[in-house]
Amino acid sequence: MKKSVALFLDNSTELTVAINETENFQVVFATDDGVSAIDAVKTFKPDAIVCDIVLKNLDGLTLLEKISGCGAKIIVYSAFGSDDIIRGAKSRGAD
């Protein structure tokens, strides 16, 4: 079975490794920098993006605005349990 291509946008290597070890996903790019993530979305055309809200140089919500319409399923997470963040992510295209 072909693995789906995934981008992982966070500074946690443990989570990157855990996702990469699943049978369904191959993490082809991992970073904690929102600006470099924009280029990675264009280069790799991922099936899925797992994104933290807190990133260097460009926060996750602003990143979502810039990559909306990329065709990937986008999963956003945060240690901040704010309804505003959840609404903001969904309104910018997060699944």
PDB file of C-alpha atoms in Angstrom:
ATOM      1  CA  MET A   1       0.000   0.000   0.000  1.00  0.00           C
ATOM      2  CA  LYS A   2       1.323   3.426  -0.957  1.00  0.00           C
ATOM      3  CA  LYS A   3       1.884   5.757   1.984  1.00  0.00           C
ATOM      4  CA  SER A   4       0.362   9.214   1.957  1.00  0.00           C
ATOM      5  CA  VAL A   5       2.850  12.072   1.882  1.00  0.00           C
ATOM      6  CA  ALA A   6       2.776  14.204   5.019  1.00  0.00           C
ATOM      7  CA  LEU A   7       4.372  17.409   6.248  1.00  0.00           C
ATOM      8  CA  PHE A   8       4.889  17.827   9.974  1.00  0.00           C
ATOM      9  CA  LEU A   9       5.159  21.393  11.238  1.00  0.00           C
ATOM     10  CA  ASP A  10       6.302  21.508  14.845  1.00  0.00           C
ATOM     11  CA  ASN A  11       9.465  21.399  16.917  1.00  0.00           C
ATOM     12  CA  SER A  12       8.750  17.962  18.419  1.00  0.00           C
ATOM     13  CA  THR A  13      10.885  15.241  16.893  1.00  0.00           C
ATOM     14  CA  GLU A  14       9.074  12.613  18.958  1.00  0.00           C
ATOM     15  CA  LEU A  15       5.776  13.303  17.230  1.00  0.00           C
ATOM     16  CA  THR A  16       7.449  13.383  13.819  1.00  0.00           C
ATOM     17  CA  VAL A  17       8.957   9.956  14.412  1.00  0.00           C
ATOM     18  CA  ALA A  18       5.652   8.557  15.686  1.00  0.00           C
ATOM     19  CA  ILE A  19       3.761   9.730  12.595  1.00  0.00           C
ATOM     20  CA  ASN A  20       6.508   8.532  10.257  1.00  0.00           C
ATOM     21  CA  GLU A  21       6.404   5.057  11.799  1.00  0.00           C
ATOM     22  CA  THR A  22       2.729   4.527  10.976  1.00  0.00           C
ATOM     23  CA  GLU A  23       1.850   2.358   8.023  1.00  0.00           C
ATOM     24  CA  ASN A  24      -0.166   5.098   6.345  1.00  0.00           C
ATOM     25  CA  PHE A  25       2.109   8.139   6.279  1.00  0.00           C
ATOM     26  CA  GLN A  26       5.585   9.051   5.169  1.00  0.00           C
ATOM     27  CA  VAL A  27       6.781  12.338   6.640  1.00  0.00           C
ATOM     28  CA  VAL A  28       8.797  13.949   3.836  1.00  0.00           C
ATOM     29  CA  PHE A  29       9.411  17.276   5.539  1.00  0.00           C
ATOM     30  CA  ALA A  30       9.449  18.439   9.146  1.00  0.00           C
ATOM     31  CA  THR A  31      10.143  21.922  10.426  1.00  0.00           C
ATOM     32  CA  ASP A  32       9.235  24.389  13.125  1.00  0.00           C
ATOM     33  CA  ASP A  33       9.463  27.328  10.689  1.00  0.00           C
ATOM     34  CA  GLY A  34       6.270  28.551   9.063  1.00  0.00           C
ATOM     35  CA  VAL A  35       8.050  30.336   6.207  1.00  0.00           C
ATOM     36  CA  SER A  36       9.932  27.223   5.066  1.00  0.00           C
ATOM     37  CA  ALA A  37       6.681  25.276   5.332  1.00  0.00           C
ATOM     38  CA  ILE A  38       5.155  27.353   2.516  1.00  0.00           C
ATOM     39  CA  ASP A  39       7.874  26.236   0.097  1.00  0.00           C
ATOM     40  CA  ALA A  40       7.573  22.632   1.316  1.00  0.00           C
ATOM     41  CA  VAL A  41       3.833  22.591   0.545  1.00  0.00           C
ATOM     42  CA  LYS A  42       4.582  23.736  -3.018  1.00  0.00           C
ATOM     43  CA  THR A  43       7.471  21.283  -3.452  1.00  0.00           C
ATOM     44  CA  PHE A  44       6.026  18.112  -1.930  1.00  0.00           C
ATOM     45  CA  LYS A  45       2.286  18.589  -2.609  1.00  0.00           C
ATOM     46  CA  PRO A  46       1.417  16.613   0.526  1.00  0.00           C
ATOM     47  CA  ASP A  47      -1.708  14.574   1.141  1.00  0.00           C
ATOM     48  CA  ALA A  48      -1.723  15.651   4.799  1.00  0.00           C
ATOM     49  CA  ILE A  49      -0.257  18.433   6.915  1.00  0.00           C
ATOM     50  CA  VAL A  50       0.004  18.246  10.694  1.00  0.00           C
ATOM     51  CA  CYS A  51       0.601  21.743  12.029  1.00  0.00           C
ATOM     52  CA  ASP A  52       1.159  23.330  15.419  1.00  0.00           C
ATOM     53  CA  ILE A  53      -0.162  26.837  15.985  1.00  0.00           C
ATOM     54  CA  VAL A  54       3.165  28.045  17.393  1.00  0.00           C
ATOM     55  CA  LEU A  55       5.861  28.116  14.684  1.00  0.00           C
ATOM     56  CA  LYS A  56       8.935  30.260  14.096  1.00  0.00           C
ATOM     57  CA  ASN A  57       8.785  33.204  11.661  1.00  0.00           C
ATOM     58  CA  LEU A  58       5.109  32.639  10.731  1.00  0.00           C
ATOM     59  CA  ASP A  59       2.420  31.336  13.079  1.00  0.00           C
ATOM     60  CA  GLY A  60       0.228  28.389  12.162  1.00  0.00           C
ATOM     61  CA  LEU A  61      -2.944  30.423  11.595  1.00  0.00           C
ATOM     62  CA  THR A  62      -1.206  32.771   9.155  1.00  0.00           C
ATOM     63  CA  LEU A  63       0.376  29.759   7.459  1.00  0.00           C
ATOM     64  CA  LEU A  64      -3.089  28.262   6.965  1.00  0.00           C
ATOM     65  CA  GLU A  65      -4.167  31.417   5.133  1.00  0.00           C
ATOM     66  CA  LYS A  66      -1.175  31.149   2.813  1.00  0.00           C
ATOM     67  CA  ILE A  67      -1.607  27.457   1.985  1.00  0.00           C
ATOM     68  CA  SER A  68      -5.405  27.306   1.792  1.00  0.00           C
ATOM     69  CA  GLY A  69      -6.510  25.475  -1.311  1.00  0.00           C
ATOM     70  CA  CYS A  70      -3.395  23.297  -1.435  1.00  0.00           C
ATOM     71  CA  GLY A  71      -5.524  20.140  -1.489  1.00  0.00           C
ATOM     72  CA  ALA A  72      -4.030  18.569   1.641  1.00  0.00           C
ATOM     73  CA  LYS A  73      -5.982  17.495   4.694  1.00  0.00           C
ATOM     74  CA  ILE A  74      -4.763  19.845   7.430  1.00  0.00           C
ATOM     75  CA  ILE A  75      -4.720  18.859  11.076  1.00  0.00           C
ATOM     76  CA  VAL A  76      -3.959  21.682  13.486  1.00  0.00           C
ATOM     77  CA  TYR A  77      -3.145  21.240  17.143  1.00  0.00           C
ATOM     78  CA  SER A  78      -2.044  23.429  19.998  1.00  0.00           C
ATOM     79  CA  ALA A  79      -1.258  23.286  23.674  1.00  0.00           C
ATOM     80  CA  PHE A  80      -3.506  26.333  23.983  1.00  0.00           C
ATOM     81  CA  GLY A  81      -7.086  25.139  24.499  1.00  0.00           C
ATOM     82  CA  SER A  82      -8.775  28.228  23.132  1.00  0.00           C
ATOM     83  CA  ASP A  83     -12.068  28.117  21.233  1.00  0.00           C
ATOM     84  CA  ASP A  84     -10.869  31.166  19.300  1.00  0.00           C
ATOM     85  CA  ILE A  85      -7.866  29.231  18.012  1.00  0.00           C
ATOM     86  CA  ILE A  86     -10.072  26.313  16.972  1.00  0.00           C
ATOM     87  CA  ARG A  87     -12.492  28.602  15.152  1.00  0.00           C
ATOM     88  CA  GLY A  88      -9.598  30.487  13.580  1.00  0.00           C
ATOM     89  CA  ALA A  89      -8.001  27.294  12.285  1.00  0.00           C
ATOM     90  CA  LYS A  90     -11.266  25.944  10.869  1.00  0.00           C
ATOM     91  CA  SER A  91     -12.084  29.240   9.174  1.00  0.00           C
ATOM     92  CA  ARG A  92      -8.674  29.112   7.483  1.00  0.00           C
ATOM     93  CA  GLY A  93      -9.121  25.614   6.081  1.00  0.00           C
ATOM     94  CA  ALA A  94      -8.088  23.188   8.806  1.00  0.00           C
ATOM     95  CA  ASP A  95      -9.910  19.895   8.901  1.00  0.00           C
TER      96      ASP A  95
END
